[in-house]
Amino acid sequence: MPVPPMLSSLVPSRRLSAALVLCGMVAACTNAPVTGRQQLILLPEGQAQQMGVEAYQQIKSEKGVSNDPRYTGPVQEIGRRVAAVSGQPDLAWEFTVFEDEEPNAFALPGGKVGVNTGLFKVAKTKDQLAAVMAHEVGHAIARHSAERVSRQALVQAGQQAIGAQYPGMAEVLAQASTLGLILPFTRSQESEADHIGLMLMARAGYDPRAAVDLWRNFEAAGGGRPPEFLSTHPAPGSRIDNLNAIMPQALDEYQRSPHRQG
């Protein structure tokens, strides 16, 4: 889901970029959960979690936190069930509902997940809400924020090195990096979070077919969207196609889940 603009603290500064590149000499590759995709994450786990906690507290101080049980009840229930099957149940999970009409949710390092009240206009059932929340948990356990910071640090370091030799190319390099590297990578993380989330919601006993219904709701809701190649997120139609492609595996998880109800 789209990330709130106040999360700029997770974007690497030039100083942090240089430090992360140096750390890359000793950084170990890891693999994303569920998909097994190889990742290079330069940002230490503890540092990423601290940044996530600080950003989460900032959001809480700037946005209203909802105590409406119509929202907090299902969010807490789903959060507990999905976190329990995430492979990282001991992470300091926290699920908060924010008074915000934008249909959005987000995840920060360390298991911090926010859900806007506006999401309930699109996620019309508990299973559909679980699709969103499992997606966000997927971002958290795959350490997507730290991976994105690491990728941006490497890109910035490359831009600076080339720009020092060819100063007139700086703007062209920035645009090319955004279109050719950063945006496609961010979209691939979103698709991976969809994949991870689909399996997690199924394991937690929520019907994975609701994820397709959710994105049909988003598609029906409309709203101005940039072309997919200019966006940080896949288009709803692309997400539906990708989800349907892995749905048989998710349904198998769902049928075997001891948490399934009904």
PDB file of N, CA and C in Angstrom, residues 31-39 82-83 85-88 93 130-145 147 188-204 206 208 211 239 242-243 246-247 249-250 253:
ATOM      1  N   ASN A  31      17.479 -14.135   2.244  1.00  0.00           N
ATOM      2  CA  ASN A  31      16.403 -14.542   1.351  1.00  0.00           C
ATOM      3  C   ASN A  31      15.065 -14.103   1.916  1.00  0.00           C
ATOM      4  N   ALA A  32      14.222 -13.597   1.050  1.00  0.00           N
ATOM      5  CA  ALA A  32      12.897 -13.168   1.470  1.00  0.00           C
ATOM      6  C   ALA A  32      12.063 -14.378   1.882  1.00  0.00           C
ATOM      7  N   PRO A  33      11.216 -14.234   2.906  1.00  0.00           N
ATOM      8  CA  PRO A  33      10.351 -15.352   3.304  1.00  0.00           C
ATOM      9  C   PRO A  33       9.339 -15.666   2.210  1.00  0.00           C
ATOM     10  N   VAL A  34       8.930 -16.895   2.149  1.00  0.00           N
ATOM     11  CA  VAL A  34       7.919 -17.421   1.219  1.00  0.00           C
ATOM     12  C   VAL A  34       8.449 -17.506  -0.205  1.00  0.00           C
ATOM     13  N   THR A  35       8.904 -16.380  -0.790  1.00  0.00           N
ATOM     14  CA  THR A  35       9.339 -16.387  -2.187  1.00  0.00           C
ATOM     15  C   THR A  35      10.753 -16.906  -2.344  1.00  0.00           C
ATOM     16  N   GLY A  36      11.597 -16.734  -1.315  1.00  0.00           N
ATOM     17  CA  GLY A  36      12.986 -17.170  -1.400  1.00  0.00           C
ATOM     18  C   GLY A  36      13.873 -16.256  -2.215  1.00  0.00           C
ATOM     19  N   ARG A  37      13.369 -15.104  -2.639  1.00  0.00           N
ATOM     20  CA  ARG A  37      14.178 -14.180  -3.451  1.00  0.00           C
ATOM     21  C   ARG A  37      15.396 -13.724  -2.664  1.00  0.00           C
ATOM     22  N   GLN A  38      16.557 -13.698  -3.332  1.00  0.00           N
ATOM     23  CA  GLN A  38      17.773 -13.255  -2.672  1.00  0.00           C
ATOM     24  C   GLN A  38      17.757 -11.736  -2.508  1.00  0.00           C
ATOM     25  N   GLN A  39      18.138 -11.284  -1.323  1.00  0.00           N
ATOM     26  CA  GLN A  39      18.133  -9.864  -1.008  1.00  0.00           C
ATOM     27  C   GLN A  39      19.516  -9.428  -0.542  1.00  0.00           C
ATOM     28  N   VAL A  82      -2.345 -13.112  12.084  1.00  0.00           N
ATOM     29  CA  VAL A  82      -1.360 -13.114  11.000  1.00  0.00           C
ATOM     30  C   VAL A  82       0.056 -13.085  11.565  1.00  0.00           C
ATOM     31  N   ALA A  83       0.291 -12.279  12.601  1.00  0.00           N
ATOM     32  CA  ALA A  83       1.625 -12.230  13.204  1.00  0.00           C
ATOM     33  C   ALA A  83       2.032 -13.598  13.742  1.00  0.00           C
ATOM     34  N   VAL A  85       1.484 -16.483  12.554  1.00  0.00           N
ATOM     35  CA  VAL A  85       1.923 -17.426  11.506  1.00  0.00           C
ATOM     36  C   VAL A  85       2.980 -16.806  10.605  1.00  0.00           C
ATOM     37  N   SER A  86       3.504 -15.656  11.002  1.00  0.00           N
ATOM     38  CA  SER A  86       4.428 -14.908  10.136  1.00  0.00           C
ATOM     39  C   SER A  86       5.841 -15.465  10.119  1.00  0.00           C
ATOM     40  N   GLY A  87       6.140 -16.361  11.062  1.00  0.00           N
ATOM     41  CA  GLY A  87       7.507 -16.823  11.207  1.00  0.00           C
ATOM     42  C   GLY A  87       8.314 -15.940  12.135  1.00  0.00           C
ATOM     43  N   GLN A  88       7.752 -14.787  12.503  1.00  0.00           N
ATOM     44  CA  GLN A  88       8.411 -13.872  13.438  1.00  0.00           C
ATOM     45  C   GLN A  88       7.406 -13.415  14.504  1.00  0.00           C
ATOM     46  N   TRP A  93       5.208  -6.556  17.476  1.00  0.00           N
ATOM     47  CA  TRP A  93       4.100  -6.188  16.599  1.00  0.00           C
ATOM     48  C   TRP A  93       3.198  -5.159  17.265  1.00  0.00           C
ATOM     49  N   ALA A 130      -8.021  -8.673   6.084  1.00  0.00           N
ATOM     50  CA  ALA A 130      -6.878  -9.547   6.339  1.00  0.00           C
ATOM     51  C   ALA A 130      -5.908  -9.543   5.163  1.00  0.00           C
ATOM     52  N   ALA A 131      -6.425  -9.404   3.935  1.00  0.00           N
ATOM     53  CA  ALA A 131      -5.554  -9.356   2.763  1.00  0.00           C
ATOM     54  C   ALA A 131      -4.622  -8.155   2.840  1.00  0.00           C
ATOM     55  N   VAL A 132      -5.165  -7.011   3.256  1.00  0.00           N
ATOM     56  CA  VAL A 132      -4.348  -5.805   3.375  1.00  0.00           C
ATOM     57  C   VAL A 132      -3.336  -5.957   4.499  1.00  0.00           C
ATOM     58  N   MET A 133      -3.788  -6.411   5.645  1.00  0.00           N
ATOM     59  CA  MET A 133      -2.903  -6.480   6.797  1.00  0.00           C
ATOM     60  C   MET A 133      -1.823  -7.546   6.621  1.00  0.00           C
ATOM     61  N   ALA A 134      -2.161  -8.653   5.997  1.00  0.00           N
ATOM     62  CA  ALA A 134      -1.148  -9.676   5.736  1.00  0.00           C
ATOM     63  C   ALA A 134      -0.122  -9.162   4.733  1.00  0.00           C
ATOM     64  N   HIS A 135      -0.566  -8.354   3.768  1.00  0.00           N
ATOM     65  CA  HIS A 135       0.344  -7.702   2.835  1.00  0.00           C
ATOM     66  C   HIS A 135       1.343  -6.833   3.599  1.00  0.00           C
ATOM     67  N   GLU A 136       0.861  -6.057   4.551  1.00  0.00           N
ATOM     68  CA  GLU A 136       1.746  -5.184   5.323  1.00  0.00           C
ATOM     69  C   GLU A 136       2.683  -5.995   6.215  1.00  0.00           C
ATOM     70  N   VAL A 137       2.181  -7.050   6.817  1.00  0.00           N
ATOM     71  CA  VAL A 137       3.050  -7.938   7.591  1.00  0.00           C
ATOM     72  C   VAL A 137       4.118  -8.535   6.675  1.00  0.00           C
ATOM     73  N   GLY A 138       3.736  -8.847   5.440  1.00  0.00           N
ATOM     74  CA  GLY A 138       4.702  -9.348   4.467  1.00  0.00           C
ATOM     75  C   GLY A 138       5.834  -8.371   4.232  1.00  0.00           C
ATOM     76  N   HIS A 139       5.489  -7.074   4.095  1.00  0.00           N
ATOM     77  CA  HIS A 139       6.530  -6.054   3.962  1.00  0.00           C
ATOM     78  C   HIS A 139       7.473  -6.094   5.162  1.00  0.00           C
ATOM     79  N   ALA A 140       6.901  -6.203   6.351  1.00  0.00           N
ATOM     80  CA  ALA A 140       7.703  -6.142   7.572  1.00  0.00           C
ATOM     81  C   ALA A 140       8.657  -7.324   7.688  1.00  0.00           C
ATOM     82  N   ILE A 141       8.163  -8.544   7.487  1.00  0.00           N
ATOM     83  CA  ILE A 141       9.033  -9.706   7.690  1.00  0.00           C
ATOM     84  C   ILE A 141      10.050  -9.855   6.561  1.00  0.00           C
ATOM     85  N   ALA A 142       9.759  -9.291   5.395  1.00  0.00           N
ATOM     86  CA  ALA A 142      10.721  -9.324   4.284  1.00  0.00           C
ATOM     87  C   ALA A 142      11.717  -8.177   4.361  1.00  0.00           C
ATOM     88  N   ARG A 143      11.568  -7.315   5.357  1.00  0.00           N
ATOM     89  CA  ARG A 143      12.466  -6.178   5.571  1.00  0.00           C
ATOM     90  C   ARG A 143      12.558  -5.309   4.316  1.00  0.00           C
ATOM     91  N   HIS A 144      11.431  -5.058   3.709  1.00  0.00           N
ATOM     92  CA  HIS A 144      11.414  -4.302   2.459  1.00  0.00           C
ATOM     93  C   HIS A 144      11.902  -2.871   2.626  1.00  0.00           C
ATOM     94  N   SER A 145      11.570  -2.232   3.753  1.00  0.00           N
ATOM     95  CA  SER A 145      12.022  -0.857   3.952  1.00  0.00           C
ATOM     96  C   SER A 145      13.546  -0.790   3.979  1.00  0.00           C
ATOM     97  N   GLU A 147      15.632  -2.945   2.764  1.00  0.00           N
ATOM     98  CA  GLU A 147      16.159  -3.308   1.446  1.00  0.00           C
ATOM     99  C   GLU A 147      16.056  -2.128   0.484  1.00  0.00           C
ATOM    100  N   SER A 188       8.200  -4.386  -7.643  1.00  0.00           N
ATOM    101  CA  SER A 188       8.466  -5.810  -7.410  1.00  0.00           C
ATOM    102  C   SER A 188       8.310  -6.152  -5.934  1.00  0.00           C
ATOM    103  N   GLN A 189       8.674  -5.226  -5.045  1.00  0.00           N
ATOM    104  CA  GLN A 189       8.456  -5.461  -3.615  1.00  0.00           C
ATOM    105  C   GLN A 189       6.971  -5.525  -3.293  1.00  0.00           C
ATOM    106  N   GLU A 190       6.176  -4.671  -3.921  1.00  0.00           N
ATOM    107  CA  GLU A 190       4.730  -4.700  -3.692  1.00  0.00           C
ATOM    108  C   GLU A 190       4.141  -6.034  -4.137  1.00  0.00           C
ATOM    109  N   SER A 191       4.592  -6.513  -5.288  1.00  0.00           N
ATOM    110  CA  SER A 191       4.100  -7.809  -5.770  1.00  0.00           C
ATOM    111  C   SER A 191       4.535  -8.925  -4.837  1.00  0.00           C
ATOM    112  N   GLU A 192       5.754  -8.819  -4.318  1.00  0.00           N
ATOM    113  CA  GLU A 192       6.229  -9.840  -3.381  1.00  0.00           C
ATOM    114  C   GLU A 192       5.425  -9.799  -2.081  1.00  0.00           C
ATOM    115  N   ALA A 193       5.111  -8.586  -1.597  1.00  0.00           N
ATOM    116  CA  ALA A 193       4.285  -8.480  -0.391  1.00  0.00           C
ATOM    117  C   ALA A 193       2.893  -9.059  -0.635  1.00  0.00           C
ATOM    118  N   ASP A 194       2.352  -8.893  -1.854  1.00  0.00           N
ATOM    119  CA  ASP A 194       1.080  -9.534  -2.194  1.00  0.00           C
ATOM    120  C   ASP A 194       1.201 -11.052  -2.069  1.00  0.00           C
ATOM    121  N   HIS A 195       2.308 -11.590  -2.599  1.00  0.00           N
ATOM    122  CA  HIS A 195       2.530 -13.035  -2.585  1.00  0.00           C
ATOM    123  C   HIS A 195       2.666 -13.544  -1.145  1.00  0.00           C
ATOM    124  N   ILE A 196       3.549 -12.892  -0.385  1.00  0.00           N
ATOM    125  CA  ILE A 196       3.745 -13.302   1.007  1.00  0.00           C
ATOM    126  C   ILE A 196       2.441 -13.162   1.793  1.00  0.00           C
ATOM    127  N   GLY A 197       1.774 -12.026   1.604  1.00  0.00           N
ATOM    128  CA  GLY A 197       0.537 -11.767   2.334  1.00  0.00           C
ATOM    129  C   GLY A 197      -0.550 -12.779   2.025  1.00  0.00           C
ATOM    130  N   LEU A 198      -0.625 -13.202   0.771  1.00  0.00           N
ATOM    131  CA  LEU A 198      -1.643 -14.178   0.386  1.00  0.00           C
ATOM    132  C   LEU A 198      -1.436 -15.484   1.150  1.00  0.00           C
ATOM    133  N   MET A 199      -0.171 -15.909   1.273  1.00  0.00           N
ATOM    134  CA  MET A 199       0.111 -17.149   1.995  1.00  0.00           C
ATOM    135  C   MET A 199      -0.131 -16.978   3.495  1.00  0.00           C
ATOM    136  N   LEU A 200       0.231 -15.820   4.029  1.00  0.00           N
ATOM    137  CA  LEU A 200       0.048 -15.604   5.461  1.00  0.00           C
ATOM    138  C   LEU A 200      -1.425 -15.561   5.842  1.00  0.00           C
ATOM    139  N   MET A 201      -2.239 -14.872   5.036  1.00  0.00           N
ATOM    140  CA  MET A 201      -3.656 -14.799   5.382  1.00  0.00           C
ATOM    141  C   MET A 201      -4.286 -16.182   5.298  1.00  0.00           C
ATOM    142  N   ALA A 202      -3.842 -16.981   4.324  1.00  0.00           N
ATOM    143  CA  ALA A 202      -4.371 -18.341   4.197  1.00  0.00           C
ATOM    144  C   ALA A 202      -3.982 -19.187   5.409  1.00  0.00           C
ATOM    145  N   ARG A 203      -2.717 -19.072   5.836  1.00  0.00           N
ATOM    146  CA  ARG A 203      -2.262 -19.836   7.002  1.00  0.00           C
ATOM    147  C   ARG A 203      -2.994 -19.410   8.270  1.00  0.00           C
ATOM    148  N   ALA A 204      -3.362 -18.135   8.316  1.00  0.00           N
ATOM    149  CA  ALA A 204      -4.075 -17.615   9.489  1.00  0.00           C
ATOM    150  C   ALA A 204      -5.560 -17.944   9.459  1.00  0.00           C
ATOM    151  N   TYR A 206      -7.798 -17.097   6.869  1.00  0.00           N
ATOM    152  CA  TYR A 206      -8.624 -16.160   6.103  1.00  0.00           C
ATOM    153  C   TYR A 206      -8.627 -16.576   4.626  1.00  0.00           C
ATOM    154  N   PRO A 208      -8.089 -16.658   1.020  1.00  0.00           N
ATOM    155  CA  PRO A 208      -7.221 -15.858   0.151  1.00  0.00           C
ATOM    156  C   PRO A 208      -7.932 -15.287  -1.066  1.00  0.00           C
ATOM    157  N   ALA A 211      -8.557 -11.530  -1.384  1.00  0.00           N
ATOM    158  CA  ALA A 211      -7.562 -10.570  -1.864  1.00  0.00           C
ATOM    159  C   ALA A 211      -7.910 -10.092  -3.267  1.00  0.00           C
ATOM    160  N   ARG A 239      -2.179  -6.722 -10.217  1.00  0.00           N
ATOM    161  CA  ARG A 239      -2.154  -7.409  -8.933  1.00  0.00           C
ATOM    162  C   ARG A 239      -3.123  -8.589  -8.941  1.00  0.00           C
ATOM    163  N   ASN A 242      -1.595 -11.454 -10.878  1.00  0.00           N
ATOM    164  CA  ASN A 242      -0.528 -12.105 -10.113  1.00  0.00           C
ATOM    165  C   ASN A 242      -1.093 -12.945  -8.973  1.00  0.00           C
ATOM    166  N   LEU A 243      -2.115 -12.430  -8.297  1.00  0.00           N
ATOM    167  CA  LEU A 243      -2.727 -13.182  -7.201  1.00  0.00           C
ATOM    168  C   LEU A 243      -3.405 -14.450  -7.703  1.00  0.00           C
ATOM    169  N   ILE A 246      -1.037 -17.437  -8.263  1.00  0.00           N
ATOM    170  CA  ILE A 246      -0.555 -18.208  -7.109  1.00  0.00           C
ATOM    171  C   ILE A 246      -1.700 -18.658  -6.197  1.00  0.00           C
ATOM    172  N   MET A 247      -2.926 -18.410  -6.623  1.00  0.00           N
ATOM    173  CA  MET A 247      -4.084 -18.751  -5.790  1.00  0.00           C
ATOM    174  C   MET A 247      -4.188 -20.246  -5.464  1.00  0.00           C
ATOM    175  N   GLN A 249      -1.915 -22.403  -4.780  1.00  0.00           N
ATOM    176  CA  GLN A 249      -1.029 -22.657  -3.640  1.00  0.00           C
ATOM    177  C   GLN A 249      -1.614 -22.068  -2.355  1.00  0.00           C
ATOM    178  N   ALA A 250      -2.174 -20.868  -2.474  1.00  0.00           N
ATOM    179  CA  ALA A 250      -2.762 -20.227  -1.289  1.00  0.00           C
ATOM    180  C   ALA A 250      -3.985 -20.991  -0.806  1.00  0.00           C
ATOM    181  N   GLU A 253      -2.939 -23.864   1.237  1.00  0.00           N
ATOM    182  CA  GLU A 253      -2.593 -23.420   2.591  1.00  0.00           C
ATOM    183  C   GLU A 253      -3.860 -23.194   3.428  1.00  0.00           C
TER     184      GLU A 253
END
